[in-house]
PDB file of C-alpha atoms in Angstrom:
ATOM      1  CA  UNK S   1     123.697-101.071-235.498  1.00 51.00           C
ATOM      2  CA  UNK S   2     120.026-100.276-234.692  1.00 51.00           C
ATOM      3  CA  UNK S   3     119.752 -99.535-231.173  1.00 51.00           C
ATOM      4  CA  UNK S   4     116.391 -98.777-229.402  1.00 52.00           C
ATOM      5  CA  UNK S   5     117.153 -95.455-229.007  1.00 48.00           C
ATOM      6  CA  UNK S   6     117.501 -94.888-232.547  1.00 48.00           C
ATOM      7  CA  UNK S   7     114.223 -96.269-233.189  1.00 49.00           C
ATOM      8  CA  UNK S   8     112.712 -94.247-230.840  1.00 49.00           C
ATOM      9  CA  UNK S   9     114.212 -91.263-232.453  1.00 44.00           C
ATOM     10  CA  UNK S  10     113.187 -92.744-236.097  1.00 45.00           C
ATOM     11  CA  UNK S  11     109.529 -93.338-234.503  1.00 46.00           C
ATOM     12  CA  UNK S  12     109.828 -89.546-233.105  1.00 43.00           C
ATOM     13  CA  UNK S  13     111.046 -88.056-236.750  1.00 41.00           C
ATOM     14  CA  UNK S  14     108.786 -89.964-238.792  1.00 40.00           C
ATOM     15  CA  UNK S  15     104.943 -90.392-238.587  1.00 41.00           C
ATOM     16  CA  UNK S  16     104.080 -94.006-237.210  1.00 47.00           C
ATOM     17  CA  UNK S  17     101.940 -94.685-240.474  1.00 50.00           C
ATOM     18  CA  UNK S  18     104.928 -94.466-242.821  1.00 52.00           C
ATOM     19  CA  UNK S  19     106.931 -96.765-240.618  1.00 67.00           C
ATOM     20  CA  UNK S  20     106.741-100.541-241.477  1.00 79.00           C
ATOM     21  CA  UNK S  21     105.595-102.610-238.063  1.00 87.00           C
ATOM     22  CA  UNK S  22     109.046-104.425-239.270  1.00 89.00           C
ATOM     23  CA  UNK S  23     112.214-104.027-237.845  1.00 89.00           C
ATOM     24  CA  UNK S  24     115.349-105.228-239.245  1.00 91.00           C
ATOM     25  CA  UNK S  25     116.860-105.600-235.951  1.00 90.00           C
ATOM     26  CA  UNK S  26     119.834-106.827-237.834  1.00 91.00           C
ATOM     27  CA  UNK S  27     121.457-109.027-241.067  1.00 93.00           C
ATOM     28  CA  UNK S  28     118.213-111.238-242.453  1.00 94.00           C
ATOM     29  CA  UNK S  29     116.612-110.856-238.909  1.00 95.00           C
ATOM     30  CA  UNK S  30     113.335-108.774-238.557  1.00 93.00           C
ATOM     31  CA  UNK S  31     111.321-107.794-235.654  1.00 93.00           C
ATOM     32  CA  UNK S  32     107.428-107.419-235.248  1.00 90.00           C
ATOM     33  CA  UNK S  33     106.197-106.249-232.320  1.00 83.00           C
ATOM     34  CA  UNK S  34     102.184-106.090-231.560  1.00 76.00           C
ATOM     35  CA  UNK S  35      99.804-105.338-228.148  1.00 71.00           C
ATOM     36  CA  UNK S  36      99.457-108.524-226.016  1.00 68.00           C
ATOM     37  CA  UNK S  37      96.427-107.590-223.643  1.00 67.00           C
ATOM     38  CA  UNK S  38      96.458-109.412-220.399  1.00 71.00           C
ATOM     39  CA  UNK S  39      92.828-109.712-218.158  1.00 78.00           C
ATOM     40  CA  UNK S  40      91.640-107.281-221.410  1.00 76.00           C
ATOM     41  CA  UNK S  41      93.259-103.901-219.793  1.00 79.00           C
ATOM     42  CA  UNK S  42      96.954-104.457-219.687  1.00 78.00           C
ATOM     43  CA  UNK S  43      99.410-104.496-222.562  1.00 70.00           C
ATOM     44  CA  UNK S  44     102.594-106.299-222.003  1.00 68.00           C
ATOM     45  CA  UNK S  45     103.343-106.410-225.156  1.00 68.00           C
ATOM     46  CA  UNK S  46     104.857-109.334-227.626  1.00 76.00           C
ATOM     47  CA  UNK S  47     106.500-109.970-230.528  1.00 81.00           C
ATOM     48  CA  UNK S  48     107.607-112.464-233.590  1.00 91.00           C
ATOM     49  CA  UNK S  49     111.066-112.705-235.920  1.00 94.00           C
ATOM     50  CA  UNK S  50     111.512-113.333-239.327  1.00 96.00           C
ATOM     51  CA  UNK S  51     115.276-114.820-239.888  1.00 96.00           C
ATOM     52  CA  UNK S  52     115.979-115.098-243.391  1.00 97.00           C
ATOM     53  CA  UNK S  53     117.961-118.458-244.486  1.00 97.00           C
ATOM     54  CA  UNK S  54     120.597-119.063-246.914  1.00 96.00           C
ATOM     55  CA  UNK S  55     117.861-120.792-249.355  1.00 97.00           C
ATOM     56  CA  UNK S  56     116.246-117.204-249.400  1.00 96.00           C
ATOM     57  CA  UNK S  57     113.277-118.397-247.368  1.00 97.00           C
ATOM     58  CA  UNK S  58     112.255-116.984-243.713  1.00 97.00           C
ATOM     59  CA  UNK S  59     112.416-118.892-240.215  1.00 97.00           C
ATOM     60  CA  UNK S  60     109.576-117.585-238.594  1.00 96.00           C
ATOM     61  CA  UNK S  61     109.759-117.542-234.964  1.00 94.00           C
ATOM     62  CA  UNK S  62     106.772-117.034-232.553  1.00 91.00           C
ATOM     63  CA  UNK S  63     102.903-115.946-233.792  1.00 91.00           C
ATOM     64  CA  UNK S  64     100.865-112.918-232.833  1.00 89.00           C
ATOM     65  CA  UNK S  65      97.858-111.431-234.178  1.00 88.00           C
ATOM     66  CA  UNK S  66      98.409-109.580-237.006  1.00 90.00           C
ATOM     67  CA  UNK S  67      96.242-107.023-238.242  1.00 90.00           C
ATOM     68  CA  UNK S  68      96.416-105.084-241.976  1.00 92.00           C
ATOM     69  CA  UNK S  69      99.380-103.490-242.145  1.00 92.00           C
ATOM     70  CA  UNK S  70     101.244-106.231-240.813  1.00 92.00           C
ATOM     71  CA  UNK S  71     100.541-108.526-242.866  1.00 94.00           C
ATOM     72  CA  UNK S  72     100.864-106.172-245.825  1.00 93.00           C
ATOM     73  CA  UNK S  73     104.787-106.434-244.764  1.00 93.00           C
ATOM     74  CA  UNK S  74     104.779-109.380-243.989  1.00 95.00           C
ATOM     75  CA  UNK S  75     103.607-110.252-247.535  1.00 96.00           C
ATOM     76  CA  UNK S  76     106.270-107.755-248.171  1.00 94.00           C
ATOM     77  CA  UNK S  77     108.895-109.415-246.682  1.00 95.00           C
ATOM     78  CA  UNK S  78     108.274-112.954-247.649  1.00 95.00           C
ATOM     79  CA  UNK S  79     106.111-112.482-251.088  1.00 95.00           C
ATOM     80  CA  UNK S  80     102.423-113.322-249.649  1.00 95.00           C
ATOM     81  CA  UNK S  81     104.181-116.078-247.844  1.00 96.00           C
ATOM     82  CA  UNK S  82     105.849-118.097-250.399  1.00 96.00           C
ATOM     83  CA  UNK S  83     109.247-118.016-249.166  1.00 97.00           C
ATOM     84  CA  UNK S  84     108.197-119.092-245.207  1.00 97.00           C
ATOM     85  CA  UNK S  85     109.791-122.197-245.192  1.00 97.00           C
ATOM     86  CA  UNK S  86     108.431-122.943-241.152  1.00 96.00           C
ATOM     87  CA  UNK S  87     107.377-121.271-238.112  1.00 95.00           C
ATOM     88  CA  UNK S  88     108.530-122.127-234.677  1.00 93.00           C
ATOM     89  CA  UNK S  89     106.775-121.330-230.935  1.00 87.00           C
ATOM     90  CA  UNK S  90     109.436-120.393-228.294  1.00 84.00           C
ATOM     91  CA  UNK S  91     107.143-120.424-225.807  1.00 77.00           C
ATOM     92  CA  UNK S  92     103.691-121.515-225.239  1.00 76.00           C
ATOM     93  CA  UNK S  93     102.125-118.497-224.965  1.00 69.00           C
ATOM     94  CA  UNK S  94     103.159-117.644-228.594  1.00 68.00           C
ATOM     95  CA  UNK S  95     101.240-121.083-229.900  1.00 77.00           C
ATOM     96  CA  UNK S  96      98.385-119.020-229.170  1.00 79.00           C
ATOM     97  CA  UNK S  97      97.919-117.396-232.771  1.00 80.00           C
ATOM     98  CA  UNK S  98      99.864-120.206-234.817  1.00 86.00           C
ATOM     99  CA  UNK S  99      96.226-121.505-236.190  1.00 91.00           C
ATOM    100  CA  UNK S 100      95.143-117.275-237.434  1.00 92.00           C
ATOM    101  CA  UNK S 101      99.010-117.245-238.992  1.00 93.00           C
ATOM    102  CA  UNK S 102      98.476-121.269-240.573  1.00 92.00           C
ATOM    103  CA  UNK S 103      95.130-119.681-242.027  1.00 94.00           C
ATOM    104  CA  UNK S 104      96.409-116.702-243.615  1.00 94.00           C
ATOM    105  CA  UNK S 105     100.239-118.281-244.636  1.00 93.00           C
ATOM    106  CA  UNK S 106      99.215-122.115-245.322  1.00 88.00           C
TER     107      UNK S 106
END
């Protein structure tokens, strides 16, 4: 069982550009978390899941803006995109980047 302090002792061990920005948080369920700036100054923070179905392909759940090295595991993950059979907002806020994410993973 990952717990958060054992990724904060992973993050501590390890140097941050080795570590994926995905988390298997648990069985065919990933974690990305990414900066969500609020009035430009303050991060609160965000994130989006990648749940793996029994056809092999990935539930996507909630959009942020992805940068390089997320998308390179993200391409990782779901090879360039092919096996992301749909991508769901759970709340409006996260509809935000679904148009960047259509763009890059049609």
């Amino acid at each position: 069982l990952i717990t958060l302090h054992n990724l904060q002792l992973a993050t501590n061990v390890m140097s941050k550009e080795n570590l994926s920005p995905l988390i298997q948080v648990g069985p065919k369920y990933w974690s990305l978390r990414s900066s969500f700036n609020v009035l430009g100054c303050i991060d609160i923070g965000t994130h989006m899941a990648f749940i793996e179905l029994s056809s092999g392909k990935f539930l996507v759940l909630d959009t942020v803006q992805i940068n390089s090295k997320e998308k390179r595991a993200i391409d990782l993950l779901t090879d360039g995109g092919k096996r992301i059979e749909a991508v769901v907002a759970t709340h409006p806020f996260h509809t935000m980047y679904f148009k960047p994410f259509a763009s890059i993973y049609p």
